[in-house]
mmCIF file of C-alpha atoms in Angstrom:
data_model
loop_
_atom_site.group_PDB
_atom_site.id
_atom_site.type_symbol
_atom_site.label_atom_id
_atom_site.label_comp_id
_atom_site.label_asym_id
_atom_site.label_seq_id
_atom_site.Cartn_x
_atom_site.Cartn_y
_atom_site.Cartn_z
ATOM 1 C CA UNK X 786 136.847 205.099 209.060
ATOM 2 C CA UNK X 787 139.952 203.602 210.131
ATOM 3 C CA UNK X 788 142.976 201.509 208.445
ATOM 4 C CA UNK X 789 141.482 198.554 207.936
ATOM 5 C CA UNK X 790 141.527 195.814 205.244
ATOM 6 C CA UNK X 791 138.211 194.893 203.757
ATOM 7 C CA UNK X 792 136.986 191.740 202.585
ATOM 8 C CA UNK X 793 139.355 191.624 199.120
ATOM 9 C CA UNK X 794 142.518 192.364 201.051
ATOM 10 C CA UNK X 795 142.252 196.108 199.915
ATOM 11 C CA UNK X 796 143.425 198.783 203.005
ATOM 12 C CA UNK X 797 140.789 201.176 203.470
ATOM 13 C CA UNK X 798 141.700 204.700 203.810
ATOM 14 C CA UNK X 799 139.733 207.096 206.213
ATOM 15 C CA UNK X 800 137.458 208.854 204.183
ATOM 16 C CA UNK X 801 137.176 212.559 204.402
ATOM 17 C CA UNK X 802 133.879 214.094 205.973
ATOM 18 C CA UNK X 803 132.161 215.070 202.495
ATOM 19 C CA UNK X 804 132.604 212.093 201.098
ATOM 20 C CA UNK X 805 132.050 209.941 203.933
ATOM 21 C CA UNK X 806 128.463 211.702 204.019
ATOM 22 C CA UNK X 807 128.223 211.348 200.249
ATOM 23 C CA UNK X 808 128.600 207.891 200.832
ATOM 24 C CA UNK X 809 126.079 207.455 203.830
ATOM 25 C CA UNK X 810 123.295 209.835 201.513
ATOM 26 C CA UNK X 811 124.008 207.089 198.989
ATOM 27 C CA UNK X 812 123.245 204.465 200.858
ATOM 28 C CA UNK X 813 119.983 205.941 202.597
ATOM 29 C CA UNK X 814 119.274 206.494 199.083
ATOM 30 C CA UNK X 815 119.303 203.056 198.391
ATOM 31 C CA UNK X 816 117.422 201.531 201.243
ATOM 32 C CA UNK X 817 114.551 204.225 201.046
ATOM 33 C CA UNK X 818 114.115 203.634 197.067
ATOM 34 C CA UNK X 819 114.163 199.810 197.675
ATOM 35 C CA UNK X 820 111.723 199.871 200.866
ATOM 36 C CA UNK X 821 109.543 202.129 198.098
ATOM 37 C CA UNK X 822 109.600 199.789 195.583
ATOM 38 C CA UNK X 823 108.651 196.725 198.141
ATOM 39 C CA UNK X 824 106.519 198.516 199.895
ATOM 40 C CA UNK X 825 104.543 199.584 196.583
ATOM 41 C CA UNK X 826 104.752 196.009 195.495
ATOM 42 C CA UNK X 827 102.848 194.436 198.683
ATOM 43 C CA UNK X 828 100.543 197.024 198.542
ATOM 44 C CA UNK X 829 99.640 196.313 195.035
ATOM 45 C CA UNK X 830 99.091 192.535 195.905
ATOM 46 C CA UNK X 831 97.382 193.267 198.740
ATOM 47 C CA UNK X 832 94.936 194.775 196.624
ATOM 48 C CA UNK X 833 94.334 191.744 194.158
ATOM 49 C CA UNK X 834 92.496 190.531 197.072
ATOM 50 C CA UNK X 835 88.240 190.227 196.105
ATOM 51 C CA UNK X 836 86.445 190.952 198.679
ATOM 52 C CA UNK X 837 82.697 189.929 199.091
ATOM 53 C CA UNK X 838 80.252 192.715 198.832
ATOM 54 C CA UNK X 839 77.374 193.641 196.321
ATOM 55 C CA UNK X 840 77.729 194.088 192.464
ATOM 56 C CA UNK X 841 77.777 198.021 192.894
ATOM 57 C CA UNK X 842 80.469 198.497 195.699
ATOM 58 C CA UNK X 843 82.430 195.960 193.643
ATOM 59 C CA UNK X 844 82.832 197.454 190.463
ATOM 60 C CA UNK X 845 83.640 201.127 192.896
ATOM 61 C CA UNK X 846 86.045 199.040 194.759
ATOM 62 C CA UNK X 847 87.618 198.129 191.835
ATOM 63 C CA UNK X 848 87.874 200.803 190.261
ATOM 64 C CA UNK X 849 89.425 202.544 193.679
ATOM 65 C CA UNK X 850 92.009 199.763 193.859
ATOM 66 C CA UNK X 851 92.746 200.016 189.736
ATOM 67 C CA UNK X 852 93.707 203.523 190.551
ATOM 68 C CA UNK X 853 95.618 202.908 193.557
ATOM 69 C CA UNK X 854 97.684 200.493 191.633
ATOM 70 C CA UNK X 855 98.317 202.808 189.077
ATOM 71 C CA UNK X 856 99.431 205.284 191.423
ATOM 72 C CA UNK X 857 101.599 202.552 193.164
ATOM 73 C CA UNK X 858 103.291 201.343 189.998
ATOM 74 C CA UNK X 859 104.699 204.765 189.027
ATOM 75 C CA UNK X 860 105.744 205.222 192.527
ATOM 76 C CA UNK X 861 107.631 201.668 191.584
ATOM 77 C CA UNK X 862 108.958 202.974 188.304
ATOM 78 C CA UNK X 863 109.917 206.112 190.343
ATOM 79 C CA UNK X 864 111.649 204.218 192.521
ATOM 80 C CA UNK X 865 113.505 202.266 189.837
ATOM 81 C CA UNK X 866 114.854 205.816 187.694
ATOM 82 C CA UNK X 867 115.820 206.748 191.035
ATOM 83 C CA UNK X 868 118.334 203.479 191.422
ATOM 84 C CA UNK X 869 119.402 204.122 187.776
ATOM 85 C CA UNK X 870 120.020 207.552 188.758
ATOM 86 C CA UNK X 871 121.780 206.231 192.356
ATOM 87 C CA UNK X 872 123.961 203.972 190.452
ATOM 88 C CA UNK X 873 125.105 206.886 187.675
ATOM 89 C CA UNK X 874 125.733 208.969 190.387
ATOM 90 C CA UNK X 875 127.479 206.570 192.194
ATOM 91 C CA UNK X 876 130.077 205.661 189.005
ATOM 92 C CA UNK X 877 130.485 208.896 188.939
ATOM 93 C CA UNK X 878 131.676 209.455 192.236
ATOM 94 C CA UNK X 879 134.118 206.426 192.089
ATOM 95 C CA UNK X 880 135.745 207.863 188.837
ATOM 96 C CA UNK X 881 136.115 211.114 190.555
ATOM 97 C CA UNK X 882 137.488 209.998 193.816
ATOM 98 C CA UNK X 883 139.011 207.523 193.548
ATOM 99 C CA UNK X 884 142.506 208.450 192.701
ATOM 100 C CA UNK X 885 144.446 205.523 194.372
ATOM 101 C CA UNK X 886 142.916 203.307 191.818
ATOM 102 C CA UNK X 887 143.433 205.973 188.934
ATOM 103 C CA UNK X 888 147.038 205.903 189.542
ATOM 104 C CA UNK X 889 147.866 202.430 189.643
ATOM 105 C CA UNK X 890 145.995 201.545 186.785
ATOM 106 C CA UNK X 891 148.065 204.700 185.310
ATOM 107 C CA UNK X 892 151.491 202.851 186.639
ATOM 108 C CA UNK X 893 150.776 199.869 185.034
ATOM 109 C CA UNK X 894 149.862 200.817 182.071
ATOM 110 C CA UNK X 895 152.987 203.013 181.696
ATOM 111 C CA UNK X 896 155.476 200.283 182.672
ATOM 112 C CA UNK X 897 153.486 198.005 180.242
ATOM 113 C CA UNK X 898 154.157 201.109 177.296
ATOM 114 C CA UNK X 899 157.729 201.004 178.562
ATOM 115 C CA UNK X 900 158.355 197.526 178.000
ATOM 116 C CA UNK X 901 156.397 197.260 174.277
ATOM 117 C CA UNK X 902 158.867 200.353 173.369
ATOM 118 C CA UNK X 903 161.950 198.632 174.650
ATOM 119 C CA UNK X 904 160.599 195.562 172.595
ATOM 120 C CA UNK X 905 160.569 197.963 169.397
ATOM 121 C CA UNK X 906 163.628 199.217 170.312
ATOM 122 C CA UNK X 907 165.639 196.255 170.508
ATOM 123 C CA UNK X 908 163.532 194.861 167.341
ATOM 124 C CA UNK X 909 164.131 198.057 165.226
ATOM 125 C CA UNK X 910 168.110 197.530 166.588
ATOM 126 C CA UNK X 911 168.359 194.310 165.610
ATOM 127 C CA UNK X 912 166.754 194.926 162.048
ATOM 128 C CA UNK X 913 169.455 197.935 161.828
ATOM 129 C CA UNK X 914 171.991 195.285 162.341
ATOM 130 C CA UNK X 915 170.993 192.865 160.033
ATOM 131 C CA UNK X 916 170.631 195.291 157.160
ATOM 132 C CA UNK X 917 173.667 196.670 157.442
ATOM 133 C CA UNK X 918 175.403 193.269 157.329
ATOM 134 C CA UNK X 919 173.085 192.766 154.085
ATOM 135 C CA UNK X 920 174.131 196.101 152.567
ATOM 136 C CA UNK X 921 177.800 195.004 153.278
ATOM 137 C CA UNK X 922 177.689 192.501 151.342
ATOM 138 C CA UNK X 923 175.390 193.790 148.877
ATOM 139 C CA UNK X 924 178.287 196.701 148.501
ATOM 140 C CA UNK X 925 180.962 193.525 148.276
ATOM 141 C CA UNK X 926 179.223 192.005 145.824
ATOM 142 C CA UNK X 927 178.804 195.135 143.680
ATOM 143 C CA UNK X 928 182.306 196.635 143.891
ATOM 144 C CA UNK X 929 183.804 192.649 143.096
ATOM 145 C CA UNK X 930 181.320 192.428 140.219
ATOM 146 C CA UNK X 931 182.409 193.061 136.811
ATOM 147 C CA UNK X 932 179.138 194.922 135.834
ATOM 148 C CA UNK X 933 179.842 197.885 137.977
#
């Protein structure tokens, strides 16, 4: 992969070969399971299909073709834990490797910490300041009293 920018404006960085294959497996992945699952599905409907024939071979057809859908709809739901599985898998990946991301998100959310805590600071500085002009007086008013 080269520098590039992709659709959102974001540079793309040349991938090294492991992941770049990790990435390609991931997509094969992906089209395979979802040719599967369509592929199982058109099957199955070409099967509702009645076909013309005496009572006997009928009820044996049907039978055939109940058990060929059967067989076709787990090969669907096997299809669909393997997409759930795909898309863990691929989280996973983008949490690991994806440092670039990691880090800014870590930047920001440091210079956002650093700006709450100079907030506090000059809050707690400012409270500082006011009590001691309070406790000034306070003291003023207690040593001009004539109850001390």
């Amino acid at each position: 992969m080269s520098q590039s920018q992709s659709g959102g404006g974001v540079p793309q960085r040349a991938l090294p070969q492991s992941k770049d294959n990790q990435l390609k497996s991931y997509s094969r992945r992906l089209k395979d399971d979802v040719k599967s699952m369509m592929d199982n599905y058109t099957e199955i409907v070409k099967l509702a299909r009645v076909e013309d024939e005496t009572q006997v071979a009928r009820q044996m057809q049907g039978e055939q073709d109940q058990s060929e859908m059967q067989v076709r709809a787990a090969n669907i739901v096997r299809a669909g834990e393997s997409l759930l599985k795909l898309v863990s898998d691929i989280k996973q990946f983008l949490i690991l490797n994806d440092f670039p991301s990691v880090n800014e998100s870590i930047n920001q959310r440091t210079i956002f910490l650093r700006r709450v805590a100079e907030s506090f600071d000059e809050k707690i500085i400012q409270l500082r300041d006011d009590l001691a002009v309070d406790l000034y007086e306070i003291e003023e008013e207690y040593y001009s009293s004539k109850y001390k």
